[in-house]
Amino acid sequence: MTRTVRDAAIVLGVISGPDAKDPVTTNAEGHVPASYTEGLSSSSLQGARLGVIRSFFGTGPEADKVTAVMNAAVAELERLGATVLDPVEILHAETILSQGDNTWGRWLYENGDALDAYLKGLGNLAPVTYEELREIDSGAPLIMPYTPTGGTNSPESLKALAESTEYTQTAVQSAMAEHNLDALVYPTLSLPPAPIGRFQTGSNCHLSAWSGYPAITVPAGYTVDGHPVGLEMIAMPWTEATLLNYAYAFEQGTKHRRSPSLAPALT
């Protein structure tokens, strides 16, 4: 999460690659370019083939506000040189959408192990232990509820992991292959941002999280109420550089980002 796409490319260049503490990252060997910034160009969308997942758009008055912004963004993608297929259907769309707000239980299983490992890794620098943290009723939906450790090895967790990965990878792969696409496009959230203290619904972020495929979100504009809308693009493994290029071209061609008014300028 950065101010600009270029900043995101710089950060990715620093953090990408194998990590001894994360075995999955060994797959990155040989796939990380020397630089993610070299290919950034305002003309990168010219010739790109993009498919719009309309089933990931919401319904109802609030969702219509986001859809209006996304429709304009799709037109901007075409203006910037992309060939846009709209709509593109994906397999298992209803199943994926129906599980969007409960994350198929994967987060609930992974949350305890991840937080416990992180705090233990801090050693004496850890402000609290995981068990102490579980006793704190923060009320924050992204932190609570804390779950027992060891959940990721449970049959329920392994089943949820296998099912959600299979559904989402198949959905992305088949749609892109059928239409010879370079990326799929959809709103990051099909509904406007929820007020502070309320649970956010309408998230489409789990398509990338569950499949493990790279995705990037870039400002698409603002609703009539002034709420930001994100345009998300997902593609096949190891296409981070391509997605950064597309996002950069869209960013430079639209200039939708507005600096936050409640924070001082960075120097």
One Martini backbone bead per residue (centre of mass of N, CA, C, O) as a GRO file, in nm:
protein
  267
    1MET     BB    1   0.089   0.042   0.030
    2THR     BB    2   0.089   0.334  -0.169
    3ARG     BB    3   0.098   0.632  -0.338
    4THR     BB    4   0.233   0.479  -0.581
    5VAL     BB    5   0.334   0.269  -0.825
    6ARG     BB    6   0.634   0.321  -0.802
    7ASP     BB    7   0.652   0.266  -0.504
    8ALA     BB    8   0.556  -0.027  -0.526
    9ALA     BB    9   0.794  -0.123  -0.704
   10ILE     BB   10   1.014  -0.063  -0.500
   11VAL     BB   11   0.914  -0.238  -0.267
   12LEU     BB   12   0.905  -0.508  -0.420
   13GLY     BB   13   1.213  -0.514  -0.479
   14VAL     BB   14   1.283  -0.555  -0.171
   15ILE     BB   15   1.072  -0.805  -0.077
   16SER     BB   16   1.145  -0.992  -0.287
   17GLY     BB   17   1.185  -1.327  -0.253
   18PRO     BB   18   1.348  -1.533  -0.070
   19ASP     BB   19   1.248  -1.680   0.256
   20ALA     BB   20   1.341  -1.870   0.523
   21LYS     BB   21   1.051  -1.820   0.682
   22ASP     BB   22   0.919  -1.882   0.376
   23PRO     BB   23   0.888  -2.149   0.175
   24VAL     BB   24   0.712  -2.043  -0.064
   25THR     BB   25   0.935  -1.831  -0.174
   26THR     BB   26   1.118  -2.031  -0.339
   27ASN     BB   27   0.952  -1.994  -0.610
   28ALA     BB   28   1.097  -1.709  -0.689
   29GLU     BB   29   1.319  -1.834  -0.820
   30GLY     BB   30   1.383  -1.661  -1.127
   31HIS     BB   31   1.124  -1.427  -1.111
   32VAL     BB   32   1.302  -1.181  -1.030
   33PRO     BB   33   1.367  -0.885  -1.119
   34ALA     BB   34   1.591  -0.631  -1.104
   35SER     BB   35   1.333  -0.443  -1.189
   36TYR     BB   36   1.007  -0.273  -1.150
   37THR     BB   37   1.067   0.023  -1.296
   38GLU     BB   38   1.173   0.003  -1.596
   39GLY     BB   39   0.872  -0.061  -1.739
   40LEU     BB   40   0.749   0.202  -1.682
   41SER     BB   41   0.455   0.317  -1.870
   42SER     BB   42   0.208   0.518  -2.023
   43SER     BB   43   0.183   0.277  -2.271
   44SER     BB   44   0.118  -0.021  -2.150
   45LEU     BB   45  -0.195  -0.060  -2.250
   46GLN     BB   46  -0.112  -0.107  -2.527
   47GLY     BB   47  -0.259  -0.417  -2.628
   48ALA     BB   48  -0.417  -0.497  -2.401
   49ARG     BB   49  -0.599  -0.774  -2.245
   50LEU     BB   50  -0.918  -0.724  -2.093
   51GLY     BB   51  -1.130  -0.849  -1.826
   52VAL     BB   52  -1.463  -0.819  -1.706
   53ILE     BB   53  -1.603  -0.890  -1.387
   54ARG     BB   54  -1.937  -0.851  -1.339
   55SER     BB   55  -1.998  -1.044  -1.092
   56PHE     BB   56  -1.821  -0.831  -0.899
   57PHE     BB   57  -2.063  -0.664  -0.901
   58GLY     BB   58  -2.299  -0.495  -0.753
   59THR     BB   59  -2.615  -0.436  -0.584
   60GLY     BB   60  -2.769  -0.145  -0.570
   61PRO     BB   61  -2.736   0.179  -0.481
   62GLU     BB   62  -2.444   0.162  -0.365
   63ALA     BB   63  -2.318  -0.007  -0.593
   64ASP     BB   64  -2.383   0.193  -0.826
   65LYS     BB   65  -2.164   0.397  -0.749
   66VAL     BB   66  -1.927   0.210  -0.822
   67THR     BB   67  -2.010   0.131  -1.110
   68ALA     BB   68  -1.986   0.411  -1.235
   69VAL     BB   69  -1.680   0.432  -1.194
   70MET     BB   70  -1.601   0.169  -1.343
   71ASN     BB   71  -1.714   0.241  -1.620
   72ALA     BB   72  -1.520   0.477  -1.659
   73ALA     BB   73  -1.259   0.309  -1.627
   74VAL     BB   74  -1.301   0.126  -1.871
   75ALA     BB   75  -1.296   0.357  -2.075
   76GLU     BB   76  -1.003   0.441  -2.000
   77LEU     BB   77  -0.863   0.184  -2.087
   78GLU     BB   78  -0.938   0.218  -2.385
   79ARG     BB   79  -0.812   0.499  -2.427
   80LEU     BB   80  -0.516   0.367  -2.342
   81GLY     BB   81  -0.530   0.083  -2.545
   82ALA     BB   82  -0.724  -0.127  -2.455
   83THR     BB   83  -0.869  -0.444  -2.470
   84VAL     BB   84  -1.215  -0.492  -2.387
   85LEU     BB   85  -1.388  -0.743  -2.210
   86ASP     BB   86  -1.757  -0.698  -2.181
   87PRO     BB   87  -1.805  -0.960  -2.038
   88VAL     BB   88  -1.650  -1.197  -1.802
   89GLU     BB   89  -1.663  -1.523  -1.726
   90ILE     BB   90  -1.649  -1.720  -1.426
   91LEU     BB   91  -1.582  -1.969  -1.241
   92HIS     BB   92  -1.741  -1.989  -0.937
   93ALA     BB   93  -1.864  -1.708  -0.868
   94GLU     BB   94  -2.079  -1.765  -0.649
   95THR     BB   95  -1.892  -1.903  -0.447
   96ILE     BB   96  -1.688  -1.677  -0.410
   97LEU     BB   97  -1.889  -1.455  -0.322
   98SER     BB   98  -2.023  -1.610  -0.076
   99GLN     BB   99  -1.717  -1.611   0.074
  100GLY     BB  100  -1.600  -1.315   0.108
  101ASP     BB  101  -1.683  -1.250   0.431
  102ASN     BB  102  -1.550  -1.544   0.555
  103THR     BB  103  -1.295  -1.673   0.408
  104TRP     BB  104  -1.353  -1.987   0.448
  105GLY     BB  105  -1.185  -1.986   0.734
  106ARG     BB  106  -0.883  -1.927   0.688
  107TRP     BB  107  -0.824  -1.687   0.877
  108LEU     BB  108  -0.907  -1.823   1.143
  109TYR     BB  109  -0.676  -2.034   1.129
  110GLU     BB  110  -0.420  -1.839   1.068
  111ASN     BB  111  -0.415  -1.615   1.284
  112GLY     BB  112  -0.293  -1.754   1.534
  113ASP     BB  113  -0.023  -1.855   1.416
  114ALA     BB  114   0.085  -1.584   1.307
  115LEU     BB  115   0.082  -1.417   1.571
  116ASP     BB  116   0.248  -1.609   1.744
  117ALA     BB  117   0.506  -1.612   1.568
  118TYR     BB  118   0.560  -1.310   1.571
  119LEU     BB  119   0.588  -1.263   1.878
  120LYS     BB  120   0.812  -1.475   1.923
  121GLY     BB  121   1.016  -1.335   1.721
  122LEU     BB  122   1.062  -1.077   1.914
  123GLY     BB  123   1.081  -1.159   2.193
  124ASN     BB  124   1.158  -0.912   2.418
  125LEU     BB  125   0.995  -0.703   2.221
  126ALA     BB  126   0.736  -0.808   2.305
  127PRO     BB  127   0.455  -0.667   2.451
  128VAL     BB  128   0.307  -0.947   2.403
  129THR     BB  129   0.131  -1.220   2.413
  130TYR     BB  130  -0.098  -1.409   2.267
  131GLU     BB  131  -0.263  -1.471   2.519
  132GLU     BB  132  -0.291  -1.174   2.608
  133LEU     BB  133  -0.429  -1.076   2.346
  134ARG     BB  134  -0.692  -1.248   2.379
  135GLU     BB  135  -0.791  -1.067   2.636
  136ILE     BB  136  -0.835  -0.840   2.432
  137ASP     BB  137  -1.110  -0.616   2.365
  138SER     BB  138  -1.102  -0.433   2.079
  139GLY     BB  139  -1.330  -0.470   1.834
  140ALA     BB  140  -1.159  -0.551   1.591
  141PRO     BB  141  -1.236  -0.728   1.305
  142LEU     BB  142  -0.922  -0.775   1.203
  143ILE     BB  143  -0.842  -0.918   1.490
  144MET     BB  144  -1.100  -1.031   1.556
  145PRO     BB  145  -1.085  -1.335   1.642
  146TYR     BB  146  -0.908  -1.530   1.836
  147THR     BB  147  -0.721  -1.823   1.780
  148PRO     BB  148  -0.613  -2.116   1.801
  149THR     BB  149  -0.349  -2.285   1.784
  150GLY     BB  150  -0.300  -2.519   1.515
  151GLY     BB  151  -0.521  -2.476   1.281
  152THR     BB  152  -0.362  -2.531   1.003
  153ASN     BB  153  -0.360  -2.864   1.070
  154SER     BB  154  -0.642  -2.899   1.029
  155PRO     BB  155  -0.880  -3.044   0.841
  156GLU     BB  156  -1.046  -2.786   0.794
  157SER     BB  157  -0.816  -2.608   0.690
  158LEU     BB  158  -0.714  -2.786   0.455
  159LYS     BB  159  -0.984  -2.787   0.306
  160ALA     BB  160  -1.015  -2.481   0.266
  161LEU     BB  161  -0.753  -2.441   0.110
  162ALA     BB  162  -0.803  -2.633  -0.129
  163GLU     BB  163  -1.074  -2.524  -0.231
  164SER     BB  164  -1.010  -2.218  -0.273
  165THR     BB  165  -0.770  -2.256  -0.463
  166GLU     BB  166  -0.910  -2.414  -0.687
  167TYR     BB  167  -1.137  -2.221  -0.762
  168THR     BB  168  -0.964  -1.961  -0.826
  169GLN     BB  169  -0.759  -2.070  -1.027
  170THR     BB  170  -0.962  -2.175  -1.233
  171ALA     BB  171  -1.105  -1.908  -1.288
  172VAL     BB  172  -0.861  -1.752  -1.400
  173GLN     BB  173  -0.740  -1.944  -1.609
  174SER     BB  174  -0.989  -1.996  -1.795
  175ALA     BB  175  -1.053  -1.703  -1.874
  176MET     BB  176  -0.776  -1.627  -1.995
  177ALA     BB  177  -0.758  -1.857  -2.205
  178GLU     BB  178  -1.026  -1.822  -2.364
  179HIS     BB  179  -0.951  -1.487  -2.420
  180ASN     BB  180  -0.659  -1.399  -2.422
  181LEU     BB  181  -0.551  -1.272  -2.147
  182ASP     BB  182  -0.369  -1.047  -1.924
  183ALA     BB  183  -0.630  -0.955  -1.751
  184LEU     BB  184  -0.835  -0.887  -1.471
  185VAL     BB  185  -1.135  -0.692  -1.392
  186TYR     BB  186  -1.227  -0.514  -1.081
  187PRO     BB  187  -1.360  -0.434  -0.793
  188THR     BB  188  -1.240  -0.430  -0.486
  189LEU     BB  189  -1.514  -0.285  -0.412
  190SER     BB  190  -1.868  -0.304  -0.454
  191LEU     BB  191  -1.862  -0.109  -0.210
  192PRO     BB  192  -1.848   0.127  -0.013
  193PRO     BB  193  -1.707   0.242   0.245
  194ALA     BB  194  -1.719   0.179   0.566
  195PRO     BB  195  -1.788   0.286   0.848
  196ILE     BB  196  -1.667   0.335   1.135
  197GLY     BB  197  -1.738   0.018   1.300
  198ARG     BB  198  -1.797  -0.128   1.034
  199PHE     BB  199  -1.845  -0.383   0.827
  200GLN     BB  200  -1.698  -0.493   0.542
  201THR     BB  201  -1.839  -0.527   0.225
  202GLY     BB  202  -1.770  -0.640  -0.105
  203SER     BB  203  -1.518  -0.810  -0.132
  204ASN     BB  204  -1.248  -0.912  -0.385
  205CYS     BB  205  -0.960  -0.992  -0.259
  206HIS     BB  206  -0.978  -1.317  -0.245
  207LEU     BB  207  -0.891  -1.398  -0.529
  208SER     BB  208  -0.588  -1.355  -0.471
  209ALA     BB  209  -0.542  -1.482  -0.190
  210TRP     BB  210  -0.635  -1.776  -0.269
  211SER     BB  211  -0.470  -1.822  -0.540
  212GLY     BB  212  -0.182  -1.650  -0.539
  213TYR     BB  213  -0.225  -1.422  -0.728
  214PRO     BB  214  -0.154  -1.138  -0.876
  215ALA     BB  215  -0.232  -0.800  -0.757
  216ILE     BB  216  -0.382  -0.468  -0.829
  217THR     BB  217  -0.448  -0.141  -0.696
  218VAL     BB  218  -0.624   0.145  -0.834
  219PRO     BB  219  -0.739   0.439  -0.876
  220ALA     BB  220  -1.077   0.514  -1.023
  221GLY     BB  221  -1.220   0.710  -0.815
  222TYR     BB  222  -1.539   0.875  -0.732
  223THR     BB  223  -1.809   0.912  -0.583
  224VAL     BB  224  -2.076   1.121  -0.522
  225ASP     BB  225  -1.967   1.107  -0.204
  226GLY     BB  226  -1.636   1.078  -0.215
  227HIS     BB  227  -1.563   0.780  -0.258
  228PRO     BB  228  -1.338   0.548  -0.302
  229VAL     BB  229  -1.217   0.361  -0.592
  230GLY     BB  230  -1.110   0.035  -0.689
  231LEU     BB  231  -0.893  -0.103  -0.930
  232GLU     BB  232  -0.859  -0.443  -1.017
  233MET     BB  233  -0.579  -0.663  -1.101
  234ILE     BB  234  -0.538  -0.991  -1.247
  235ALA     BB  235  -0.297  -1.263  -1.278
  236MET     BB  236  -0.053  -1.454  -1.340
  237PRO     BB  237   0.214  -1.586  -1.244
  238TRP     BB  238   0.480  -1.358  -1.254
  239THR     BB  239   0.313  -1.058  -1.333
  240GLU     BB  240   0.391  -0.802  -1.172
  241ALA     BB  241   0.518  -0.616  -1.385
  242THR     BB  242   0.270  -0.594  -1.567
  243LEU     BB  243   0.072  -0.477  -1.358
  244LEU     BB  244   0.237  -0.225  -1.298
  245ASN     BB  245   0.223  -0.112  -1.583
  246TYR     BB  246  -0.082  -0.083  -1.603
  247ALA     BB  247  -0.122   0.092  -1.349
  248TYR     BB  248   0.059   0.323  -1.438
  249ALA     BB  249  -0.094   0.403  -1.694
  250PHE     BB  250  -0.357   0.467  -1.547
  251GLU     BB  251  -0.252   0.674  -1.349
  252GLN     BB  252  -0.127   0.873  -1.565
  253GLY     BB  253  -0.408   0.888  -1.741
  254THR     BB  254  -0.596   1.005  -1.473
  255LYS     BB  255  -0.534   1.121  -1.184
  256HIS     BB  256  -0.713   1.026  -0.913
  257ARG     BB  257  -0.545   1.099  -0.692
  258ARG     BB  258  -0.578   1.207  -0.346
  259SER     BB  259  -0.479   1.380  -0.104
  260PRO     BB  260  -0.495   1.380   0.218
  261SER     BB  261  -0.655   1.614   0.442
  262LEU     BB  262  -0.572   1.485   0.744
  263ALA     BB  263  -0.272   1.509   0.647
  264PRO     BB  264   0.036   1.582   0.628
  265ALA     BB  265   0.285   1.655   0.445
  266LEU     BB  266   0.544   1.512   0.292
  267THR     BB  267   0.918   1.560   0.318
   0.00000   0.00000   0.00000
